[in-house]
Every structure is written in structure tokens, then in C-alpha cells.
Short mmCIF file of C-alpha atoms and ligand atoms in Angstrom, two decimals:
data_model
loop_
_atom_site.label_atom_id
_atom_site.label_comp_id
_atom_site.label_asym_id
_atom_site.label_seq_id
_atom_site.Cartn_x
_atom_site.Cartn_y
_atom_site.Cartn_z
CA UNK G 1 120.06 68.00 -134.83
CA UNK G 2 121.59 67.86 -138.23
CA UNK G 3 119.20 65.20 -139.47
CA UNK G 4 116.56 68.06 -139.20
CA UNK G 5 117.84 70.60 -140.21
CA UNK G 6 120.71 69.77 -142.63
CA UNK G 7 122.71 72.52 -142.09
CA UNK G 8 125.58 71.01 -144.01
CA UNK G 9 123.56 70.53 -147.35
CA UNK G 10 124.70 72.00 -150.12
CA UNK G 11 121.67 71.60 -152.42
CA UNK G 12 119.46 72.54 -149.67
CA UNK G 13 118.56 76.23 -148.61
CA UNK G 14 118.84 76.28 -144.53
CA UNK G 15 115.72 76.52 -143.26
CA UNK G 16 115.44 77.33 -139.58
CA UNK G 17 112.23 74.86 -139.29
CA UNK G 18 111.61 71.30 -138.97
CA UNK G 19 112.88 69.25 -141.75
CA UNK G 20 109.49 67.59 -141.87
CA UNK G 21 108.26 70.92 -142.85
CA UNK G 22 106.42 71.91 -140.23
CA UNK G 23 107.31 75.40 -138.17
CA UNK G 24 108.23 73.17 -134.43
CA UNK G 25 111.34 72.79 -132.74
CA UNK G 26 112.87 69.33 -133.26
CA UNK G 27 111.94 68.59 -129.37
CA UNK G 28 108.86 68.91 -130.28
CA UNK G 29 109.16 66.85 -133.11
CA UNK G 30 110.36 64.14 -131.43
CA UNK G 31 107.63 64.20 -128.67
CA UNK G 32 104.92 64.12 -131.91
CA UNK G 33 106.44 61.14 -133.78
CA UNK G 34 106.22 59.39 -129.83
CA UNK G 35 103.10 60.51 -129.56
CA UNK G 36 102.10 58.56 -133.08
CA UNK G 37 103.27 55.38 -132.01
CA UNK G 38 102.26 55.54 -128.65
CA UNK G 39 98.30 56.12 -130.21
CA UNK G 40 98.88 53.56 -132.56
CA UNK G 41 99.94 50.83 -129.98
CA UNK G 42 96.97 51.94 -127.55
CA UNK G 43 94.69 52.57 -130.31
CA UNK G 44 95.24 48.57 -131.29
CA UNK G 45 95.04 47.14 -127.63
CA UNK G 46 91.60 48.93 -127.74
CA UNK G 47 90.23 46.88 -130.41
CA UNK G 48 91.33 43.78 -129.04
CA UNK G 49 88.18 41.72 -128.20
CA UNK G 50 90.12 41.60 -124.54
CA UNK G 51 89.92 45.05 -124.23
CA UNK G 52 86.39 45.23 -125.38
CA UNK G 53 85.43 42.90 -122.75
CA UNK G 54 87.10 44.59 -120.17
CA UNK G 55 85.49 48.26 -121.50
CA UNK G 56 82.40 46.93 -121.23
CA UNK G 57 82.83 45.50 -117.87
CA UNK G 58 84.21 48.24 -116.39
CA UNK G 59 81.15 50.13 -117.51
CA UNK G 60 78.80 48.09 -115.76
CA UNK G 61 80.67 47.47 -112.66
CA UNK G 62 80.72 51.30 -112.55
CA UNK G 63 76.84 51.35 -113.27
CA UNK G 64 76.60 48.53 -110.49
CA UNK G 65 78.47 50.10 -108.12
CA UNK G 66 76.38 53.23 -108.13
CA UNK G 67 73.30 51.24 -107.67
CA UNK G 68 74.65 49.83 -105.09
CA UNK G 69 76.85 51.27 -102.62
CA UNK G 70 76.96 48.76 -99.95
CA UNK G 71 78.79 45.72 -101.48
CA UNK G 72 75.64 43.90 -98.52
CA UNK G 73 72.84 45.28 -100.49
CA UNK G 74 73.91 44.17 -104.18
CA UNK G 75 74.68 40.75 -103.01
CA UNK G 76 70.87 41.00 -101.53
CA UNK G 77 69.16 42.34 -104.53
CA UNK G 78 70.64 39.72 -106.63
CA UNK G 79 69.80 36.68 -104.61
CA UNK G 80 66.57 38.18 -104.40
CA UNK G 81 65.64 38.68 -108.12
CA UNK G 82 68.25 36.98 -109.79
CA UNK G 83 71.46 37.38 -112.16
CA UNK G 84 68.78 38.02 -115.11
CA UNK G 85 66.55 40.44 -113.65
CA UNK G 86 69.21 42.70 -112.01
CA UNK G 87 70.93 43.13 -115.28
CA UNK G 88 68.13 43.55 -117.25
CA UNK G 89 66.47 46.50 -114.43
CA UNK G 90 69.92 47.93 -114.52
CA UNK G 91 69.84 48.67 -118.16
CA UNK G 92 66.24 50.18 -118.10
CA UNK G 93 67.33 52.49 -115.31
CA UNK G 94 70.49 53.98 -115.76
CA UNK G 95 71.49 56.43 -118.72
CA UNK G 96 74.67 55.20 -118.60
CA UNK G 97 73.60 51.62 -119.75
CA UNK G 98 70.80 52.95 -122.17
CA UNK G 99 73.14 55.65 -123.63
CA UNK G 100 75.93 52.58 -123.82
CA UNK G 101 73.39 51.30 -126.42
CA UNK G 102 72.20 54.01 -128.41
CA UNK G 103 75.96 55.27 -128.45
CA UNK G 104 76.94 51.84 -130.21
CA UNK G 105 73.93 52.21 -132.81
CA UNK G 106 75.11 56.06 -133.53
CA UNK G 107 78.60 55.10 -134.70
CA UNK G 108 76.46 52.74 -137.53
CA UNK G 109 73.75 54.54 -138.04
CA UNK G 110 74.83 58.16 -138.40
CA UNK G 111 71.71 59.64 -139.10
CA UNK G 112 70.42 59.15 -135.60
CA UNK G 113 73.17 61.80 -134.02
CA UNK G 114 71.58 65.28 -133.91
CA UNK G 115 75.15 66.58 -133.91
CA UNK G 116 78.21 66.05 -135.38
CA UNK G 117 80.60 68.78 -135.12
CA UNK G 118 81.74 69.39 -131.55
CA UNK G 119 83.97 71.40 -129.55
CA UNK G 120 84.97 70.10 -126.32
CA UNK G 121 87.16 72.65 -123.73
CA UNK G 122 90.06 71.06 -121.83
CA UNK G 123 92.74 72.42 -119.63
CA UNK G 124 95.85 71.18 -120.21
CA UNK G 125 96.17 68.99 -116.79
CA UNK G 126 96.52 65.14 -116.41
CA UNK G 127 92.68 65.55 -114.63
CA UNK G 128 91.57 65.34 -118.67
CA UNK G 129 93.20 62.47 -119.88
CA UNK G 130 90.35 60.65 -120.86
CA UNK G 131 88.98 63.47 -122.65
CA UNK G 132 92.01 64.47 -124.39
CA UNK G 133 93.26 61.01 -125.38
CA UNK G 134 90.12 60.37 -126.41
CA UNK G 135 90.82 62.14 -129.40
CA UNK G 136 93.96 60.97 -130.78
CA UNK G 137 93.25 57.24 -130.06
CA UNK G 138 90.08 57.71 -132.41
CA UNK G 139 87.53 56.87 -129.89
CA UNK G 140 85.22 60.24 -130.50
CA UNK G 141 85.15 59.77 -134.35
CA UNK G 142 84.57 56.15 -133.71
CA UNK G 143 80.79 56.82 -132.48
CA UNK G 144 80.14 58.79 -135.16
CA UNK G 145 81.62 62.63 -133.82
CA UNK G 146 84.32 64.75 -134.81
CA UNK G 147 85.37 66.05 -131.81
CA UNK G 148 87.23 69.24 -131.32
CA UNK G 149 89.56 69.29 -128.28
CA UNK G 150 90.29 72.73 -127.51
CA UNK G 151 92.91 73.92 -125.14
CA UNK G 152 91.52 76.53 -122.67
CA UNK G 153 93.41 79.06 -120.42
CA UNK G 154 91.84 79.27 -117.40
CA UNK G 155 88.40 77.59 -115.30
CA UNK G 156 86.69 81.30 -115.57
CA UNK G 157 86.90 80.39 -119.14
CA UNK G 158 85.98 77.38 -119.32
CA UNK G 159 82.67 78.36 -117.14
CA UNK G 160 82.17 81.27 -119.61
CA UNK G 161 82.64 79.36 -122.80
CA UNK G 162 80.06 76.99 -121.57
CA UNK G 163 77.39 79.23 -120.46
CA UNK G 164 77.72 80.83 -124.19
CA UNK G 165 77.74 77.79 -126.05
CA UNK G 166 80.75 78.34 -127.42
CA UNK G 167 81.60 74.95 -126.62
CA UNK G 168 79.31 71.49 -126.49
CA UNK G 169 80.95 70.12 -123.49
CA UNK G 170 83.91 70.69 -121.20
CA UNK G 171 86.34 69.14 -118.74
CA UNK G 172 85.20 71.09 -115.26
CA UNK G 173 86.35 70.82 -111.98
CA UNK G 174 83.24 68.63 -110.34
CA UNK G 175 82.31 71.49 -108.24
CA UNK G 176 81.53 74.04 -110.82
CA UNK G 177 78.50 72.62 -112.55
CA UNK G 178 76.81 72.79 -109.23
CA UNK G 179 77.94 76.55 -108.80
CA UNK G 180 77.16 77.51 -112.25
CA UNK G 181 73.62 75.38 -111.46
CA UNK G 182 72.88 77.50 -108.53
CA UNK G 183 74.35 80.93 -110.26
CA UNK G 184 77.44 81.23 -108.01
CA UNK G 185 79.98 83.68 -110.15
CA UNK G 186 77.67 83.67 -112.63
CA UNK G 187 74.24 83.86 -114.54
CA UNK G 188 72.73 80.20 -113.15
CA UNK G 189 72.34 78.23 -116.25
CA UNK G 190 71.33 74.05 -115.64
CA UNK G 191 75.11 72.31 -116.14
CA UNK G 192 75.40 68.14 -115.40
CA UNK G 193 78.53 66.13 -114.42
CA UNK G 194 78.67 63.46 -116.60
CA UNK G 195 81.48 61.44 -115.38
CA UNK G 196 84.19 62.29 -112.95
CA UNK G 197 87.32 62.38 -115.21
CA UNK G 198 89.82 61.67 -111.93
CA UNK G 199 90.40 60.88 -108.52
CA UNK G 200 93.33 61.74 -106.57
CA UNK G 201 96.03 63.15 -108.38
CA UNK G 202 96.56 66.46 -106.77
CA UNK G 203 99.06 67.78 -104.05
CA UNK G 204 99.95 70.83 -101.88
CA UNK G 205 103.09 71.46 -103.76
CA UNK G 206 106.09 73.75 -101.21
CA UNK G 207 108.62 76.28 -102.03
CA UNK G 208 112.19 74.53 -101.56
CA UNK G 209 112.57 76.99 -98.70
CA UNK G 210 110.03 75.70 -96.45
CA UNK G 211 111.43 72.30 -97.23
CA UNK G 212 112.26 72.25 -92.76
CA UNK G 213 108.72 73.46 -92.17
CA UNK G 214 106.59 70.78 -92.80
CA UNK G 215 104.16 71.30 -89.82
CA UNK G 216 100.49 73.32 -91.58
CA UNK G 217 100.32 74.74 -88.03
CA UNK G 218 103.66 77.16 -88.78
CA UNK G 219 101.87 78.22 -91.71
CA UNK G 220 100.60 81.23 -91.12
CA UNK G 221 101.21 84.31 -93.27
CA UNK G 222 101.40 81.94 -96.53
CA UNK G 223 100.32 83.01 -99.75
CA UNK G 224 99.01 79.83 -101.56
CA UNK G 225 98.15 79.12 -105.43
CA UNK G 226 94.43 77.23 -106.17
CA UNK G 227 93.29 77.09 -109.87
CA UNK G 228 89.65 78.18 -109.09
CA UNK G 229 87.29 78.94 -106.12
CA UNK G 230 84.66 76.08 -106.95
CA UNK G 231 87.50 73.60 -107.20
CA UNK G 232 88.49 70.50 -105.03
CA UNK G 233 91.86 72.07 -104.53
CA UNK G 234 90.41 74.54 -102.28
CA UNK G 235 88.22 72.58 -100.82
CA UNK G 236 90.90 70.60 -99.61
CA UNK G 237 93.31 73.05 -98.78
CA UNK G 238 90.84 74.90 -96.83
CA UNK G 239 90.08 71.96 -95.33
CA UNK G 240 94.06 70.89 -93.86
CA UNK G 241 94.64 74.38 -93.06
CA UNK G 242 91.16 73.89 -90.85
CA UNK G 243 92.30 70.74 -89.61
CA UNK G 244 95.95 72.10 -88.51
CA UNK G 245 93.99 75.36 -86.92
CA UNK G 246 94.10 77.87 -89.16
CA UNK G 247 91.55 79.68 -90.46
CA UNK G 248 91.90 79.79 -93.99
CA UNK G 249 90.20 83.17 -94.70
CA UNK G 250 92.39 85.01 -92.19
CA UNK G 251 95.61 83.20 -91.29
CA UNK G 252 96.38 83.01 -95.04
CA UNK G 253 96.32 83.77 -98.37
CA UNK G 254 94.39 81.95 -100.93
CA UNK G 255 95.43 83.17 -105.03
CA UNK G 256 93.47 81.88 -107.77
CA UNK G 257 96.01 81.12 -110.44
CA UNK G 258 95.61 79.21 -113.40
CA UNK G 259 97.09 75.64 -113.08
CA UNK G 260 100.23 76.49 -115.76
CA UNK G 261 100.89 79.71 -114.12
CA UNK G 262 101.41 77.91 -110.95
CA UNK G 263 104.82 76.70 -111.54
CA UNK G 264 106.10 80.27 -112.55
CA UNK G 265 104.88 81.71 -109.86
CA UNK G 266 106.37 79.43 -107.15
CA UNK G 267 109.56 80.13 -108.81
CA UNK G 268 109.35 84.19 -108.54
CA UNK G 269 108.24 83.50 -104.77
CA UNK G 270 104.78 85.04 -105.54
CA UNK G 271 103.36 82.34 -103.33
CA UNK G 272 104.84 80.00 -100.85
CA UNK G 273 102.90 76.39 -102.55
CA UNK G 274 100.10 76.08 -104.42
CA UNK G 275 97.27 72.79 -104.24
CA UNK G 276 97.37 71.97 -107.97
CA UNK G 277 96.66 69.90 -110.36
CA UNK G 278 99.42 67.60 -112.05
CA UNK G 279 101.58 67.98 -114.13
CA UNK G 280 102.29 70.90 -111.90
CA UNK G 281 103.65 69.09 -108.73
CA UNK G 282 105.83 67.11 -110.66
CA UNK G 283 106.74 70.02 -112.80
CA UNK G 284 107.75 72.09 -109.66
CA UNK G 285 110.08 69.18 -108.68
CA UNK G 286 111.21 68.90 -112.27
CA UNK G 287 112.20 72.48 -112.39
CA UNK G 288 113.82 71.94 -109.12
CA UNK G 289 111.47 75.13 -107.36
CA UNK G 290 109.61 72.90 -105.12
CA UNK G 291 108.47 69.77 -103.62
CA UNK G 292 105.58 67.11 -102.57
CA UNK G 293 104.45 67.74 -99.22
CA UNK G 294 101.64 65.70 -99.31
CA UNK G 295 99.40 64.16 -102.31
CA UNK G 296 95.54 64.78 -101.62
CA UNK G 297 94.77 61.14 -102.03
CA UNK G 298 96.64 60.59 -98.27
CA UNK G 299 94.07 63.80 -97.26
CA UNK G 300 90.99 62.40 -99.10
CA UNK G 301 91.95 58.61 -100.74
CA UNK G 302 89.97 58.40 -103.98
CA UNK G 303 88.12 62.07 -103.67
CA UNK G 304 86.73 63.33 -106.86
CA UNK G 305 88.81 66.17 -108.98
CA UNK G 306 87.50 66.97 -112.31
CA UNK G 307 84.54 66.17 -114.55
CA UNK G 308 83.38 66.01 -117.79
CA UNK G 309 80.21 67.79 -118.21
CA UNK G 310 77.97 69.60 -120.31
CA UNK G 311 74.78 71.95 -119.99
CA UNK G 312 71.18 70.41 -119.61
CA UNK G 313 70.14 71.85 -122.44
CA UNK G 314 72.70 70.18 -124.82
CA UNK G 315 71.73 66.57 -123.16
CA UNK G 316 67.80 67.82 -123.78
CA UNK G 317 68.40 68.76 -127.28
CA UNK G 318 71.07 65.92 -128.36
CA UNK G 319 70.41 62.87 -126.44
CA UNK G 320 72.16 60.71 -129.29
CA UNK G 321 74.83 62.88 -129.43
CA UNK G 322 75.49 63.24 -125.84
CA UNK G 323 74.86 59.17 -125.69
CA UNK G 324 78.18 58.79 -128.39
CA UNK G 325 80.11 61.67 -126.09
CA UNK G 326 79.85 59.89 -123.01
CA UNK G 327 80.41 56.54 -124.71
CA UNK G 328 83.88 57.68 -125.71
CA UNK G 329 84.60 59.26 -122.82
CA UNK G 330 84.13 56.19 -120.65
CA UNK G 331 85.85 53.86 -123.23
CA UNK G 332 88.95 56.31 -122.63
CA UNK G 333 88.45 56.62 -119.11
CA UNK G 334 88.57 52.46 -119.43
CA UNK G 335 91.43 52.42 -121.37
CA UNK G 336 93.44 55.11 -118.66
CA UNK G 337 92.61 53.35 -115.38
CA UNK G 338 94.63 50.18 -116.80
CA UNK G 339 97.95 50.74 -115.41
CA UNK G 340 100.53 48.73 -118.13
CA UNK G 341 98.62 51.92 -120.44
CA UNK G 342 100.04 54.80 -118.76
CA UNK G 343 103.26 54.79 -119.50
CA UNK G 344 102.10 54.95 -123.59
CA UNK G 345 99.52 57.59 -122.16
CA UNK G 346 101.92 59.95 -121.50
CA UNK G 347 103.23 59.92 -124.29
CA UNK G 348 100.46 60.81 -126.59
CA UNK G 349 99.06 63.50 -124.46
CA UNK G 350 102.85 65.01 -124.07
CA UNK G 351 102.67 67.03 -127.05
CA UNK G 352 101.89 70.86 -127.16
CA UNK G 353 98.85 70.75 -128.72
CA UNK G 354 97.76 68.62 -125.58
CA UNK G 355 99.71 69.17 -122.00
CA UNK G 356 103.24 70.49 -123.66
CA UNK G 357 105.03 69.20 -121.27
CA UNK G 358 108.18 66.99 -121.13
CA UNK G 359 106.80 63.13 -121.32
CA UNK G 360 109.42 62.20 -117.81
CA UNK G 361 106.73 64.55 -115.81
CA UNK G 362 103.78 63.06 -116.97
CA UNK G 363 105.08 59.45 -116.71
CA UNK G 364 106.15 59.99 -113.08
CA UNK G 365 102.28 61.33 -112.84
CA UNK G 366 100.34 58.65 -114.14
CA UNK G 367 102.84 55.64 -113.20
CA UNK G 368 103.17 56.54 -109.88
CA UNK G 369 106.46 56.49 -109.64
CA UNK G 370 108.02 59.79 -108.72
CA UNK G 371 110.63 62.33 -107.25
CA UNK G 372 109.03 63.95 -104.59
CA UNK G 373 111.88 66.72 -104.47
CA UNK G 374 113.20 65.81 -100.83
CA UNK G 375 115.42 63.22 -102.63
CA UNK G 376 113.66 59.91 -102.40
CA UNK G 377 111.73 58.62 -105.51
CA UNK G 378 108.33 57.28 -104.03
CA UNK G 379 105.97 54.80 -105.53
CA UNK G 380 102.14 55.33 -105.30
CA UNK G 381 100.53 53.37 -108.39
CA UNK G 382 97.64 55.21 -107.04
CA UNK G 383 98.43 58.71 -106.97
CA UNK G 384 96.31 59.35 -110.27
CA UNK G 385 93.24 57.38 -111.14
CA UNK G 386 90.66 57.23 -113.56
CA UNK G 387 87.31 56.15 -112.07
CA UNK G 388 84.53 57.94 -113.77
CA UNK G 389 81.50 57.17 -111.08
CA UNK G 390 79.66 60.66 -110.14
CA UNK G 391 78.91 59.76 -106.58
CA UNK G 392 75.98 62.05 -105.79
CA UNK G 393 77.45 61.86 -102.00
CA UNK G 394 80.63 63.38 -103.22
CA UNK G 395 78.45 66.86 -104.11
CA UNK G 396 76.78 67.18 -100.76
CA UNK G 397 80.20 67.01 -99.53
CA UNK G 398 81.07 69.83 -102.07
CA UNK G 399 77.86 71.78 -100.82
CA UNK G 400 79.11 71.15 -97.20
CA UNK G 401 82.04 73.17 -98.23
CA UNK G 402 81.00 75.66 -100.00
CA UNK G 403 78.28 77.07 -97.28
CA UNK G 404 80.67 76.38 -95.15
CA UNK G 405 83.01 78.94 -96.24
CA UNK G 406 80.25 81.21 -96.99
CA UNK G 407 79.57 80.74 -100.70
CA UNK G 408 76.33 79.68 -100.33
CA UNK G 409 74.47 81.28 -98.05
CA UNK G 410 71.33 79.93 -96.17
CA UNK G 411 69.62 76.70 -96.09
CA UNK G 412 70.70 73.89 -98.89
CA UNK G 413 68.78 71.30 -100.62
CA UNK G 414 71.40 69.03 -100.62
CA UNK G 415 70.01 65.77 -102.19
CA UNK G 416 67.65 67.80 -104.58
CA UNK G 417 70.81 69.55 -105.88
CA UNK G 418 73.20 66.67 -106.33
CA UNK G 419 70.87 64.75 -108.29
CA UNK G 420 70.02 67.35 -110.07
CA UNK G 421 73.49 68.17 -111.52
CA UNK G 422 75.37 64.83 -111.08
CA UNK G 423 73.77 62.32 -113.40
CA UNK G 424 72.80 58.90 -111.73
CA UNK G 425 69.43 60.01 -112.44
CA UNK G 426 66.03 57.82 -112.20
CA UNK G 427 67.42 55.03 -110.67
CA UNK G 428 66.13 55.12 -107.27
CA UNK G 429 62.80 55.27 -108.77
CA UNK G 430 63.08 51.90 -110.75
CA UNK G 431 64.57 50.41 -108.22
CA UNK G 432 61.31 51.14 -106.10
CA UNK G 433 59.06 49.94 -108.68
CA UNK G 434 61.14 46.59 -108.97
CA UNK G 435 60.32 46.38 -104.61
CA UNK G 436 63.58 47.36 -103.59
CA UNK G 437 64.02 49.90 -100.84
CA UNK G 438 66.88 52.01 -101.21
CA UNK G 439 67.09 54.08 -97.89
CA UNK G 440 69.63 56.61 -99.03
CA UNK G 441 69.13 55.67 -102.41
CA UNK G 442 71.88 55.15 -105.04
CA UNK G 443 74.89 57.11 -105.56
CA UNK G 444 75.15 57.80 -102.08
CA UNK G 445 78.61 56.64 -99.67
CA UNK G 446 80.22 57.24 -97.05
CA UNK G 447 83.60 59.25 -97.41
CA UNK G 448 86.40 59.20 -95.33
CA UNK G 449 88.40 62.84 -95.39
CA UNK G 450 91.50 62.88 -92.78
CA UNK G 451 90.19 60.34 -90.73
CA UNK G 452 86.43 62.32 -90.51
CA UNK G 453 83.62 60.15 -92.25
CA UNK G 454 81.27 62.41 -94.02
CA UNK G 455 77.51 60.78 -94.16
CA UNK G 456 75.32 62.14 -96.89
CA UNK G 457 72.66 61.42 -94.78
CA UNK G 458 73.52 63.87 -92.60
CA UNK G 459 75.49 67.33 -94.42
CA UNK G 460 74.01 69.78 -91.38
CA UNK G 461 75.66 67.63 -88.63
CA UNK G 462 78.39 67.40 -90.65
CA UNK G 463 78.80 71.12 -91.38
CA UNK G 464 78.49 71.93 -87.47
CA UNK G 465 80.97 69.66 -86.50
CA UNK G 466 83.89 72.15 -87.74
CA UNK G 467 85.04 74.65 -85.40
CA UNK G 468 86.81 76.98 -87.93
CA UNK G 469 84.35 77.93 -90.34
CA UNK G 470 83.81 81.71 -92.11
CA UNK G 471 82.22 83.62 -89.37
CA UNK G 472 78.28 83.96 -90.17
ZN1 ZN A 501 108.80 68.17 -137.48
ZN1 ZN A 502 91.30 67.80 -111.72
#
């Protein structure tokens, strides 16, 4: 302490702030000068030609794999046409590919950005690493953009400040560009995922005192915390409490809380668990209040969380600009899906300007390896990851859900929606041109939630197969 404050100076008036000057407490401080070296080491690794390599690759595997959902059909299409062909029809079709380009010229040739200054909404979560880290590891003002990342309170916000333009682009959760799309909770204003920020990396988080009553079907009368009603998180939750026979609606309580209220709440026994985002799990073990009952990637392995999105009007009106966003944004996403990064990860996005939160919790996160707050330290590499592919499947699933607990109403375009807000765009089209038949066309998979496969193909099926459901 005393080499911050110097209490025992004589020639020194004793001032109650950091002796670097700056009005923090010295454990923040310490988590800041971390933080530095942490970007500095990261921020090298990604200008190694290695890493270059590997950014670009992972970009076009991505791009690849949307084309091309059945490992069968790729293998096809290129022995039909060839290594040359493919590659060169996949960067005609896909934005990604084409904005990959563009992006690279913008950071040279600044004039060609409509745009410059932008503000970009985050919550503080692990969901946003990309997007946050983004910032500090220079990635943003290397195409060209000073970026902006602005801490947010709450997803209501986040929805708000988007539909006023108050901000360029935002981390969502995936679902709420297609609510704000169709005008669910709000005035319907044209929003597109641009990348999935993360899979997995949630969990139905207890109270210590249900730590004997594991068993969802003795849950009945719980009061549970979900950040937002067009989330994952209550998807999901909606979706175990279905699957263990209750009806969600009636049998419980579902709060929306914001994700760093979550904790707090726990605590005062407002609510008996919550299905949050992380930190918050791990915080809930870390403060000793609560533990892992399950992580959603054993409910839903590799479902899709949040998203980094932005209206259709700012892609219309700034293609350049949103070409140089997204380019950073997958570089980052890239750079956080390597594992031997994490560890340096959580340390720059520790600080308070980011997640403010101690750098054991969010190492634990994005390593994997963790207290689960039943005593045994587990280790999941994948309990967090980073893959940024908007599977156009994984919104008809999200469309499923929400008529099916009555926030849509009526009949659903499915397929007309999720390719309208989830950006794989014209490929199916090129692809048809070049002679290749695409059945259910790209971006389309099968999912696997607790054991169920969903097929995009069919969503109505799908949707009557439930028995609990929100009465019509
Ligand atoms: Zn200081
Ligand atoms: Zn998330």
C-alpha cells in the first residue's frame, strides 16, 4: 500500500488517491497496469504473420462452414468445381469475404470509410469479449475507426439506444434483433446480427440452500433471475423447466434482472437462481451465495448467446464502415477462441472500465477451469467459446420459442425472417447460379437441445411436439 500512497513522506502532502495520480483504488490500479501488459503481449501475438494466417483462416472456414453445413456436400461441391472455383464463388457471395476485403483497403485508404467516429454499446459480460477487447488490443483503430466502447446498464437499453441512434452498433443478445425486427417491445425498426459474439457460456446458477435439491421437478414456487425476455437465457430456462414438467408461466417465477444485479439479488434471497450470463455464475460461487447446477452448453452444446449487431440502415448507409467493424470484430473473435489467449484475456477486460470484476472470476470463465461451489473444481475448456457463425437455423429455433410462449402470435415466416435479420445473405442465390442445389440452403443445421434435434426444415412440427406450451 505504502508504495501508493506514501503515507510516511515527509515532503509529500497525503493524498488519499493513487500515487499515479489518478482518483482509483490501488486494486484497481493493479488490475490496469495487468491489463497493459496483458494487451501488449496479445496485441504482439496478433501481428505475428502466424496469427495472421490463422485469422484469416478462421474467417474462411467460418464463411465455408456456413455455405456448407453438411461436411458431405462441401466435399461434393469441391470435387465438382474445384479448389479454385469454390474459393473464388465464395468470395463473390458472401459479405463476410467481400467486406474482409474492403475492410483491409479502409484501414489504408481512409477516405473510403463513410464513418469514423463510433460508439459501440456493451454489457459488461464475458458474452462481449470480442467486442470489448477489441478495443484495447487496437484492432478497431487498426481499420481505420475510433471506436467507442460504452458500458450499458441493462438490454432495454441497449434496444433503446439502438433504435435512437444513439449508438452505431451494439453487443445484443441474438434474439433481440429479430424482436426489435418484428416490433416486439418496441417500435419495429430493421436490426441485423452480424456475428454471434459466443456460444455456451451461461448456467442456471442456485441459491446455496437448494444445494440438496437438484431435481427441476421440485422446483416449483421458484422465483428465477433472466437478464431479458428476448434472451437465450430464457429460452433455455423455459425450456428445462418444460422438459422437467413445469410450466414455466405458472409453476414459477421468471424476473428480468439485469445481469450485474443478479448476484445481489441471489444474495438478499430475492430469487432462488438466476440463468445468467458469466461472470455472474462464477461470481455467485466467488461470493460464496451460490453454485453451478448445470452450464447451458450440457442443455444446448454450442447454442448461440449474444451478438454483435447493428441496424439495417447503418449497414445501408456505411457499407465501408460496417465492412472495417465487422473486420475487427472477427479478428478479435479469432484471437478469443484460441485457448493459450484466455488466460491474458481476462486480464485486459478485468478492469472497471470493462467487466470490473476480480481477474480469478473471469479466468475460471474463459479457461474453463472452475469452482462450481459444491467443492470440486471442474474442467470444461469449453464452457465459453467464441465462434462467430450466425446460423440462420439457430433463429427459427429462437422463433420456435418465442410463439411458443406466446410472444409472437399467429403464423411465422420463419426462413423469410432469419435471413432477413441474420446476415449470411445472397449466398444461396450464387450458389444456384454456379449449378449447385442447396435444398435447405446455407446457414441452415440441425441442432441438438437436451437430446431433441430441432430441423429448420420443419419449426411447426417442431413447435407441436411440446406438450407444455402457453395456453393459446
Ligand atoms: Zn493508479
Ligand atoms: Zn451472452
Amino acid at each position: 500500500m505504502s508504495d501508493f500512497f506514501d503515507p510516511y513522506n515527509a515532503d509529500r502532502p497525503l493524498m488519499m488517491k493513487c500515487s499515479c495520480g489518478r482518483e482509483h483504488t490501488v486494486a484497481d490500479h493493479h488490475a490496469e497496469v495487468a491489463a497493459d501488459s496483458a494487451a501488449i503481449e496479445l496485441r504482439r501475438r496478433s501481428e505475428t504473420a502466424e496469427f495472421e494466417a490463422y485469422s484469416n483462416e478462421f474467417i474462411e472456414a467460418t464463411l465455408v462452414k456456413a455455405l456448407f453445413p453438411q461436411d458431405e456436400m462441401r466435399r461434393r461441391f469441391l470435387r465438382a468445381v474445384g479448389k479454385g472455383t469454390a474459393m473464388a464463388a465464395i468470395a463473390s457471395v458472401l459479405p463476410v469475404t467481400s467486406l474482409q476485403a474492403l475492410a483491409q483497403e479502409a484501414g489504408t485508404k481512409k477516405g473510403t470509410l463513410e464513418k469514423t467516429n463510433l460508439k459501440v454499446g456493451f454489457i459488461p459480460i464475458t458474452c462481449a469479449t470480442p467486442l470489448i477487447m477489441a478495443h484495447p488490443l487496437g484492432f478497431y483503430s487498426k481499420q481505420g475507426l475510433n471506436v467507442e466502447v460504452t458500458k450499458t446498464a441493462g438490454w432495454a437499453l441497449v434496444r433503446d439506444k439502438m433504435i435512437n441512434k444513439e449508438y452505431d452498433a451494439s453487443h445484443f443478445l441474438s434474439p433481440m434483433p429479430l424482436a426489435i425486427s418484428l416490433g416486439l417491445g418496441s417500435n419495429a425498426t430493421p436490426m441485423n446480427v452480424a456475428t454471434i459474439q459466443n456460444i455456451n457460456g451461461q448456467a442456471i446458477t442456485l441459491s446455496l440452500k437448494h444445494k440438496d435439491n437438484r431435481d427441476p421437478k421440485n422446483w416449483k414456487g421458484f422465483k428465477f433471475g433472466i437478464p431479458f425476455d428476448y434472451s437465450i437465457h430464457n429460452f433455455l430456462l423455459r425450456y428445462y423447466l418444460a422438459e422437467a414438467g413445469l410450466n414455466p408461466d405458472t409453476d414459477v417465477q421468471l424476473r428480468v434482472i439485469p445481469p450485474a444485479e443478479m448476484v445481489a439479488n441471489l444474495r438478499a434471497g430475492n430469487i432462488d437462481g438466476f440463468l445468467g450470463p458469466d461472470p455472474f455464475n462464477q461470481r455467485a460461487v466467488f461470493d460464496e451465495v451460490g453454485f453451478i447446477h448445470v452450464l447451458t452448453k450440457d442443455l444446448w452444446n454450442g447454442h448461440p448467446c449474444c451478438a454483435f449487431g447493428t441496424s439495417t440502415e447503418f449497414i445501408q448507409k456505411n457499407p465501408n464502415t460496417f465492412a472495417a467493424l465487422y473486420r475487427a470484430v472477427l479478428t478479435s473473435a479469432a484471437m478469443a477462441r484460441d485457448p493459450k489467449n484466455r488466460e491474458l484475456i481476462a486480464k485486459v477486460i478485468a478492469p472497471s472500465q470493462y467487466l470490473n470484476q476480480p481477474e480469478a472470476v473471469l479466468t475460471q470463465v474463459l479457461t474453463g477451469r472452475f469452482a462450481d461451489g459444491l467443492g470440486k473444481i471442474q474442467t470444461v475448456p469449453d464452457r465459453a467459446d467464441f465462434d462467430p457463425m450466425p446460423w440462420q437455423s439457430m433463429a427459427v429455433w429462437m422463433l420456435t420459442q418465442m410463439q411458443r410462449w406466446g410472444y409472437i402470435k399467429g403464423e411465422v415466416n420463419y426462413q423469410q425472417i432469419a435471413e432477413k435479420v441474420f446476415l449470411i445473405t445472397d449466398a444461396r442465390k450464387h450458389m444456384k447460379e454456379l449449378g449447385q442445389p442447396f435444398a435447405a440452403g446455407p446457414g441452415y443445421a440441425k441442432h441438438t437441445i437436451m437430446g431433441k434435434v430441432f430441423d429448420p426444415a420443419k419449426p411447426a412440427e417442431y413447435l407441436k411436439s411440446f406438450a407444455i406450451q402457453k395456453a393459446a
